[in-house]
Coordinates of C-alpha atoms in Angstrom, one line a residue:
H9 CA -10.1 114.3 -44.4
E10 CA -9.4 110.7 -45.5
E11 CA -6.3 109.1 -47.0
Y12 CA -6.0 105.7 -48.6
A13 CA -2.5 104.5 -49.0
P14 CA -1.8 101.3 -51.1
Q15 CA -1.6 98.2 -49.0
A16 CA 2.1 97.7 -49.6
T17 CA 3.0 101.2 -48.5
T18 CA 6.1 101.5 -46.3
D19 CA 6.6 105.3 -46.5
F20 CA 3.6 107.1 -45.1
T21 CA 5.2 110.6 -45.4
A22 CA 2.9 111.9 -48.2
P23 CA -0.4 110.8 -46.8
A24 CA 0.7 111.9 -43.3
E25 CA 1.6 115.4 -44.5
R26 CA -1.8 115.7 -46.3
L27 CA -3.5 114.6 -43.0
F28 CA -1.4 117.1 -41.0
N29 CA -2.3 119.9 -43.4
A30 CA -6.0 119.1 -43.2
L31 CA -6.0 119.2 -39.4
K32 CA -3.2 121.5 -38.1
D33 CA -5.2 124.7 -38.3
R34 CA -8.4 123.4 -36.9
K35 CA -9.6 124.2 -33.4
G36 CA -10.4 121.5 -30.8
R37 CA -9.1 118.0 -30.4
K38 CA -7.5 116.7 -33.6
V39 CA -7.2 112.9 -34.1
I40 CA -6.0 110.7 -36.9
F41 CA -7.8 107.4 -36.6
I42 CA -5.8 104.7 -38.4
I43 CA -7.6 101.7 -39.9
W44 CA -5.2 99.4 -41.9
A45 CA -4.2 96.1 -43.4
G46 CA -0.7 95.5 -44.6
G47 CA 2.3 97.6 -43.5
N48 CA 2.7 99.7 -40.4
P49 CA 1.0 103.1 -40.7
F50 CA 1.8 103.9 -37.1
R51 CA 5.1 105.1 -38.5
I52 CA 3.1 108.3 -39.0
A53 CA 4.0 108.9 -35.3
D54 CA 7.7 109.2 -36.4
L55 CA 6.7 112.4 -38.3
K56 CA 5.7 114.1 -35.0
P57 CA 2.0 114.9 -35.4
E58 CA 2.0 116.2 -31.9
R59 CA 3.8 119.3 -33.2
Y60 CA 0.4 120.3 -34.6
G61 CA -1.5 119.1 -31.5
I62 CA -2.6 116.0 -33.5
E63 CA -3.1 112.6 -31.8
I64 CA -3.1 109.2 -33.3
A65 CA -5.9 106.7 -32.4
T66 CA -6.9 103.3 -33.7
G67 CA -9.1 100.2 -33.0
G68 CA -8.1 97.0 -31.2
N69 CA -6.6 94.1 -33.0
I70 CA -5.2 90.6 -32.7
L71 CA -2.3 90.1 -30.3
P72 CA 0.5 90.1 -33.0
A73 CA -0.8 93.4 -34.5
L74 CA -0.9 94.9 -31.0
A75 CA 2.9 94.7 -31.0
A76 CA 3.1 97.8 -33.3
Y77 CA 1.2 99.7 -30.5
K78 CA 4.1 99.3 -28.2
A79 CA 5.7 102.3 -29.9
L80 CA 2.7 104.4 -28.9
P81 CA 2.2 104.3 -25.1
G82 CA -0.8 106.3 -24.0
M83 CA -2.5 106.1 -27.5
E84 CA -6.2 105.8 -27.1
G85 CA -8.7 103.9 -29.2
A86 CA -11.7 101.6 -29.1
T87 CA -11.9 97.9 -29.3
Y88 CA -14.4 95.1 -29.7
Y89 CA -12.5 92.8 -27.2
Y90 CA -9.3 92.4 -25.3
Y91 CA -9.2 89.3 -23.1
E92 CA -8.5 91.2 -19.8
I93 CA -11.2 93.8 -20.2
P94 CA -14.6 92.0 -19.8
Q95 CA -15.2 90.6 -16.4
N96 CA -17.9 88.0 -16.6
P97 CA -18.2 84.2 -16.2
V98 CA -18.2 83.4 -20.0
N99 CA -15.0 85.4 -20.6
K100 CA -13.3 83.9 -17.5
W101 CA -14.1 80.4 -18.9
L102 CA -12.9 81.3 -22.4
V103 CA -9.6 82.8 -21.2
A104 CA -8.8 79.9 -18.9
E105 CA -9.8 77.3 -21.5
H106 CA -7.8 79.0 -24.3
Y107 CA -4.7 79.2 -22.1
R108 CA -5.2 75.5 -21.2
R109 CA -5.5 74.4 -24.8
F110 CA -3.2 76.9 -26.7
K111 CA -0.9 78.4 -24.0
T112 CA -1.9 81.9 -25.1
P113 CA -4.9 84.2 -24.5
P114 CA -7.8 84.4 -26.9
D115 CA -8.0 87.3 -29.4
F116 CA -11.0 89.2 -30.7
F117 CA -11.7 86.7 -33.5
T118 CA -11.9 83.9 -30.9
A119 CA -14.4 85.9 -28.8
G120 CA -16.4 86.8 -31.9
G121 CA -16.5 83.1 -33.0
M122 CA -17.6 82.0 -29.5
S123 CA -20.3 84.7 -29.5
A124 CA -21.6 83.5 -32.9
G125 CA -21.7 79.9 -31.7
I126 CA -23.6 80.9 -28.5
A127 CA -26.1 82.9 -30.6
A128 CA -26.8 79.9 -32.9
V129 CA -27.4 77.6 -29.9
E130 CA -29.6 80.1 -28.1
A131 CA -31.6 80.8 -31.3
I132 CA -32.2 77.0 -31.9
R133 CA -33.3 76.6 -28.3
K134 CA -35.7 79.5 -28.5
A135 CA -37.0 78.4 -32.0
G136 CA -37.4 74.8 -30.9
G137 CA -35.4 73.6 -33.8
T138 CA -33.8 74.8 -37.1
N139 CA -36.8 75.9 -39.1
T140 CA -35.6 79.0 -41.0
E141 CA -38.6 81.3 -40.3
K142 CA -38.7 80.3 -36.7
L143 CA -35.0 81.0 -36.3
I144 CA -35.4 84.4 -37.9
T145 CA -38.2 85.2 -35.4
A146 CA -36.2 83.8 -32.5
M147 CA -33.1 85.8 -33.4
E148 CA -34.9 89.2 -33.7
G149 CA -34.5 90.8 -30.3
L150 CA -32.5 87.8 -28.9
S151 CA -30.2 88.6 -26.0
F152 CA -27.5 86.1 -24.9
E153 CA -24.4 86.1 -22.8
T154 CA -21.0 86.2 -24.6
P155 CA -17.3 86.7 -23.6
K156 CA -18.1 90.4 -23.8
G157 CA -21.2 90.2 -21.7
K158 CA -24.8 90.6 -23.0
M159 CA -25.3 90.9 -26.7
T160 CA -28.7 91.6 -28.3
F161 CA -29.7 91.3 -32.0
R162 CA -31.7 94.4 -32.5
K163 CA -35.1 93.4 -34.0
E164 CA -35.4 96.3 -36.4
D165 CA -32.1 95.6 -38.4
H166 CA -30.4 92.6 -36.8
Q167 CA -27.5 94.7 -35.6
A168 CA -25.6 93.0 -32.8
M169 CA -25.8 95.5 -30.0
Q170 CA -22.9 95.1 -27.6
S171 CA -20.4 96.9 -25.5
M172 CA -17.3 98.4 -27.0
Y173 CA -14.2 99.5 -25.0
H174 CA -12.4 102.8 -25.0
F175 CA -8.8 101.9 -24.2
K176 CA -5.4 103.6 -23.5
I177 CA -2.2 101.7 -24.4
R178 CA 0.1 100.6 -21.7
V179 CA 3.5 98.9 -22.5
D180 CA 4.4 95.8 -20.5
P181 CA 8.0 94.8 -21.2
G182 CA 7.0 91.2 -20.3
L183 CA 4.6 90.9 -23.2
A184 CA 5.2 90.9 -27.0
W185 CA 2.2 93.1 -27.5
A186 CA 0.9 96.4 -26.0
V187 CA -2.0 96.2 -23.5
P188 CA -5.2 98.1 -24.2
V189 CA -6.2 99.2 -20.7
L190 CA -9.9 100.0 -20.2
V191 CA -10.8 103.6 -19.9
H192 CA -14.5 103.3 -20.4
E193 CA -17.0 100.6 -21.3
I194 CA -19.2 102.1 -24.1
K195 CA -22.5 100.4 -23.6
P196 CA -24.9 99.9 -26.5
E197 CA -27.4 102.5 -25.2
E198 CA -24.6 105.1 -25.3
M199 CA -23.7 104.5 -29.0
K200 CA -27.1 105.4 -30.5
V201 CA -26.4 103.3 -33.6
P202 CA -28.9 104.5 -36.2
I203 CA -31.4 102.1 -37.9
R204 CA -30.9 102.7 -41.6
N205 CA -32.8 99.9 -43.3
K206 CA -36.3 100.4 -44.6
R207 CA -38.1 97.4 -43.3

């Protein structure tokens, strides 16, 4: 079941009740996965989905948005990046440099931007310049190191194959945001992302 609330929604009672009704009598693990922009749909937790055995989950986010997760300790989800999760030299450099320059840790947009920059540089090196056709050939199958570790552009569809992170939320009273603590690194080969283009 899917629900789409208007972006300005502040009262999530009606969509939450429809979600609860769709899930409450089902067997097995029941999870509402929240993807949003705008208000705070995590208020659904105030309506006690656990009374039906329903959990709430979501994806990672920028640090200010992670503040809303503080109300949900133990919530699980998956993220592209959280600065404390990847343990590699590129990420260690990024985190230290970001703290030095901005007095705050990097978020997932920063890590994604750095990954894109590294990809461009590595592709130009491999192609021996900026010729479009040579760059396309160089990028198909290209692997390079990022703040997340190794990323590969899959040759068949140019999908950026990379690790994702299953997390569980921990609340640290000393931080303005909730901390996504690593449960499991989901490696690209575990995800079996389908190839859907018809090249």
